[in-house]
Amino acid sequence: MAENAAPGSKNQTHLLEIERLLKGAHGQALVATEVRNDELFADISPAAVPDIMRWLRDDKSCRFDYIRCLCGVDYPDHVTVVYHLFATKTKSKITVRTDVSKNSPAVSSVTDIWAGADWPERETAEMFGLVFEGHPDPRRLLLTDDNDAMPLRKDFKLDYGDARRGVSE
Amino acid sequence: MAIARPFLIALALVIFVLSNIVFFMWAEFKISGRVADRLGPMETGRFHGWAQPLADILKFLNKEDIIPANADKLIFRVAPFVGFIPVVMVLAAIPYTNKIFVRDFDIAVFFVIALSSFTFVSMVMGGWASGNKYSLLGAFRAAGMLLSYELPLGLAIAGVVMLSATLSLIGIVQHQTVWNIVLQPIGFLVFMVAMQAELQRSPFDLAVAESELVAGYSVEYSGMRYAMFQLGEFFGLWALASMAVLLFLGGWHGPYLPGIVWFFIKFYGIFLFLAFSRVSVPRVRPDQLMDLGWKILLPSALVNIVITATLIVLVPHYQLPLAISEFAILIGALYLMRRVLK
Amino acid sequence: MNAAMTNYYYVVAFAIVGGVFGGLLLTVARIMRPNKVNKTKLEAYECGMEPFEGNWTQYSARFYVFALVFLIFDVEIAFLYPWGTVFRDFGVTSLIEMFVFIGVLLLGLVYAWKKGVLKWL
Amino acid sequence: MPQHKSTPQLMEINLGPQHPATHGVLRIVLTLDGERVVKAVPHLGYLHRGVEKIVEDLEYFQIPPILDRMDYVANLNNELSYVMGVEKLAGLKVPERAEYIRVILLEFNRIMSHFAWFGPFTNDLGLFGTAFLYGLREREYIQRLFERTTGARMHYNYFTYGGLRHDIPEGFVEEARHLANRLPAVIDEFEYMVEENEIFRLRTIGIGPMDGKTALNFGASGPFLRASGIPIDLRKDEPYSVYDRFDFKVCSASGGDCFARYKVRMDEMRESVKIIQQALDQMPDGPVRAKTTRHLKLPKGEVYMRTEHARGEFGAYIVSDGGVRPYRLKLRSPSLSNLMASCVLLPGMVLPDLIATVASVDIVLGCTDR
């Protein structure tokens, strides 16, 4: 499939170049980076989110001008916020992950960088109990206003009643 | 007996028109069905759903009548009657042939125009009194349409009045040796467009505007009260379609067949036009509607009057020049409009 | 009774029949229909939500201008009809007079148009 | 004449959730000045069923039927992103025949979805019923093929990791070819029906224009984005499945108004027909399903798989902890982003234009709310 570009392909080289530039510009905030399957993965510290994101959009070798997906993943000790970015010119992809601690679940909003992060951030906020600092309209998106549950956290269990009887483990 | 006579005539006429309306409703179901490539009602009454309108009326009778708590109850109750009674009164002035008519009014044209615009008044009243925002928006729109389409309608008829020098509908028909549609194509077109607006038929059904205002002025009306608005509209259709036939299509004139048959052939021709136009064009926007009324229809109607008056006074045999110049202007204007819109 | 009076007698009769007929329909409906109102049913419809406050609002000022222009032209129609029935008896004079009348009103329309008050929205 | 200057009294009104033109249960709280929209605040969540939470309790093979219930107009397109993501994580190789059948069904599904958009769109413009039923009629012909193939009318549950649930029925190819040959004339008919209509043009041209840059910034995708003059189509840009073997062009239009959105969808259907015809010609024989186990265990890892849904980019972000259930499955819905983008257009519009614009975006609330 066209998916798995061979190592050393044009795209791969470009991603490695971005990885190098990223390390140079924001090395101290990077936790880990990896190029796999035509995609760059970068783990960053939450404090560096606004800087790195703005750099990713504005730097002329990156130009990640399109936010595909913003979501959270709940782990036992932290919530990871995952940004899937895309550059429409070079067609390169990057996945940025940042681990937000559950004690102070705050991360800077990226709505001023990509307006498309608006509703996904609202959704992530209500589903995981996060706070996106600087979000222009931090209301709930899908849940009712009086619902304080954080449904997508793992400690929130669905109650099926009898509906799941007989489903194998 | 002389005192009871008008009442009996009125009752007979209302029942006659009502039976026609039942047919209208059925025909509209079937036409809009066939146009949309489906069958329309097929079950009610076995034969092609002929009883569907009756079933609808029965349903209206069975519906709960709800008057919202914050409605202006008096006006809310009165509004359907304001829409219904004037269009029944109009029936008194409409002749069907030179023998079959109720009364020959010498100002029949005036009378019909004046009373048929009461429909809008009832909409404004009903929409305002409902105490609902959607109906209020519908009422705004109805009022705007009343203001904008009353004028072209009246001015389009003025040309006909000038040709026949009378306001009596019977007189106007008798005067039409050549149908007025030939002499007054601009007037006819303006009349037809304004008529659709007066009747709240698509593309001018803005006061109802299902996809925008849910049901416009009639949001809060249910059951028979709602049905009365509908009945009023159908009676209005009866009145204005008859007017179109009498003023522009030569009324009962026609070869071979008796006059009354000709009248209804033409009448149902107009009805078919209305039924088809309803299902084939989208709705216009309120501002486009106003623009059409004020900036196209009103000036065209005035141009029509000016041409007609000038030719009648200055040219002895004015009929042929009038027809030629009107058609020339009409075709030119339509061509220009198409160019602009493309 | 003269003809005009008879005409209007007929009109009144038609009005009464219309009113009685409508009333009859409502009465029949009143007998047939159920009547189980509750508070929710009596609420104003607003797409299934509880309505916001204030169901009546002001009319737009534009509306008033429309109504004025309408009134002027409606008066014109009222003059045009009787004129239309008799104007050929007076020949060119009546023609010019009416043209001046229409012209003045048309100027008014053009003025209103240019001023931009014929914008609905 | 002095203009009216004092502050007008504004009217606050709910448009939806129970409204004929909000395509389900979208609720927009409008602040109106007359009929001019001053402020439009969308409220979502009336169809929120917690898909992302439910799937965490399901095994991988149980998930596609849940996804069918998201975008209930283009169901197969929903399934694709997810099954391809699982395949990628598991390293499954899908048989060629299955890929081709997938493409054929996906493109038919796209056409169905566009038909189901076209009808309601004209309905919202006030062409009551006519074009709506034409759209549904054509949809029904394709629907029959789907019913025969998958055994279900709406919730197909036909794609599965490793291929398809079962092979196509007897006579599928002939019927599909017949449908595909018929469709261009149908699309021409639809265009003729509305495009020559002055009122349709007046109501759509120049209404709700969105420039490409804004659309991109808002993460819009699909026909909505392409109508703004940005020809991004994942089938072409990041080819998945066997899309790189077909000859088709990415349709885009300039203007970004309602008419452009309409035009793009119409053109796109023609391209879909081309893809279907090519796929039918090239389709090989063979198995339709790779060897897999029922209780599939995915290796630890994550994948973001995106496909070109009928409405735009549909993404499935699967995080696996090595078990039989996904640790997290995020579904990126194209309707959500497109709706979000279109909502900035609404203030300043008049009510009928607002209805037309929201309708032109082609939202499905099941997909938006998940």
Coordinates of C-alpha atoms in Angstrom, one line a residue, chain C:
Chain C
M1 CA -84.5 49.2 -2.4
N2 CA -82.3 50.5 -5.2
A3 CA -79.7 48.3 -6.9
A4 CA -76.7 49.5 -4.9
M5 CA -78.5 48.9 -1.6
T6 CA -79.5 45.4 -2.7
N7 CA -75.9 44.7 -3.6
Y8 CA -74.7 45.6 -0.2
Y9 CA -77.5 43.7 1.4
Y10 CA -76.1 40.7 -0.5
V11 CA -72.6 41.4 0.7
V12 CA -73.8 41.6 4.3
A13 CA -75.6 38.3 3.8
F14 CA -72.5 36.7 2.4
A15 CA -70.5 38.0 5.4
I16 CA -73.0 36.6 7.8
V17 CA -73.0 33.2 6.1
G18 CA -69.2 33.2 6.1
G19 CA -69.1 34.0 9.8
V20 CA -71.8 31.5 10.7
F21 CA -70.2 28.8 8.5
G22 CA -66.8 29.3 10.2
G23 CA -68.5 29.3 13.6
L24 CA -70.3 26.1 12.7
L25 CA -67.0 24.4 11.8
L26 CA -65.5 25.5 15.1
T27 CA -68.5 24.3 17.0
V28 CA -68.5 20.9 15.3
A29 CA -64.8 20.7 16.1
R30 CA -65.4 21.6 19.7
I31 CA -67.9 18.7 20.0
M32 CA -65.6 16.2 18.3
R33 CA -62.1 17.1 19.5
P34 CA -60.4 16.0 22.7
N35 CA -59.6 18.7 25.2
K36 CA -56.7 17.7 27.5
V37 CA -54.6 20.8 27.8
N38 CA -51.7 21.0 30.2
K39 CA -49.0 23.5 30.9
T40 CA -46.5 22.3 28.4
K41 CA -49.0 22.3 25.6
L42 CA -49.9 25.9 26.3
E43 CA -46.3 27.0 26.0
A44 CA -45.3 28.9 22.9
Y45 CA -43.5 26.7 20.3
E46 CA -39.9 27.4 20.0
C47 CA -38.4 24.2 18.5
G48 CA -38.9 22.2 21.6
M49 CA -37.0 24.4 24.0
E50 CA -38.4 26.7 26.7
P51 CA -39.0 30.0 25.0
F52 CA -36.8 32.9 25.9
E53 CA -38.5 35.9 27.4
G54 CA -40.2 38.5 25.3
N55 CA -42.4 37.3 22.6
W56 CA -43.3 40.6 21.2
T57 CA -40.7 42.9 19.8
Q58 CA -40.6 46.3 18.1
Y59 CA -41.2 46.6 14.4
S60 CA -38.3 47.6 12.3
A61 CA -38.3 51.3 11.4
R62 CA -37.9 50.5 7.8
F63 CA -41.3 49.0 8.0
Y64 CA -42.8 52.4 8.6
V65 CA -41.3 53.9 5.5
F66 CA -42.6 51.0 3.5
A67 CA -46.0 51.6 4.8
L68 CA -45.8 55.3 3.9
V69 CA -44.7 54.6 0.4
F70 CA -47.4 52.0 0.1
L71 CA -50.1 54.4 1.3
I72 CA -49.1 57.0 -1.3
F73 CA -49.4 54.5 -4.1
D74 CA -52.6 53.0 -2.8
V75 CA -54.1 56.5 -3.0
E76 CA -52.8 56.7 -6.5
I77 CA -54.7 53.5 -7.4
A78 CA -57.8 54.9 -5.8
F79 CA -57.5 57.8 -8.2
L80 CA -56.5 55.8 -11.2
Y81 CA -59.5 53.6 -11.3
P82 CA -62.2 56.2 -11.7
W83 CA -59.9 58.1 -14.0
G84 CA -59.5 55.0 -16.1
T85 CA -63.2 54.7 -16.7
V86 CA -63.6 58.2 -18.0
F87 CA -60.3 59.5 -19.3
R88 CA -61.0 59.1 -23.0
D89 CA -63.8 61.6 -22.9
F90 CA -61.4 64.3 -22.0
G91 CA -58.7 63.4 -24.4
V92 CA -55.1 64.5 -24.2
T93 CA -55.7 66.9 -21.3
S94 CA -56.6 64.1 -18.9
L95 CA -53.7 62.1 -20.2
I96 CA -51.2 64.8 -19.4
E97 CA -52.7 65.5 -16.1
M98 CA -52.6 61.8 -15.0
F99 CA -49.0 61.5 -16.3
V100 CA -48.0 64.4 -14.2
F101 CA -49.7 62.7 -11.3
I102 CA -48.0 59.4 -11.9
G103 CA -44.7 61.2 -12.7
V104 CA -44.7 62.9 -9.3
L105 CA -45.3 59.7 -7.5
L106 CA -42.7 57.9 -9.6
L107 CA -40.2 60.5 -8.6
G108 CA -41.1 59.8 -5.0
L109 CA -40.5 56.1 -5.7
V110 CA -37.2 56.8 -7.3
Y111 CA -36.2 59.1 -4.4
A112 CA -37.1 56.4 -1.9
W113 CA -35.2 53.8 -3.9
K114 CA -32.1 56.0 -4.2
K115 CA -32.3 56.7 -0.4
G116 CA -32.2 53.0 0.1
V117 CA -35.3 52.7 2.1
L118 CA -36.7 50.1 -0.2
K119 CA -34.4 47.5 1.4
W120 CA -36.3 45.0 3.4
L121 CA -33.5 43.5 5.4

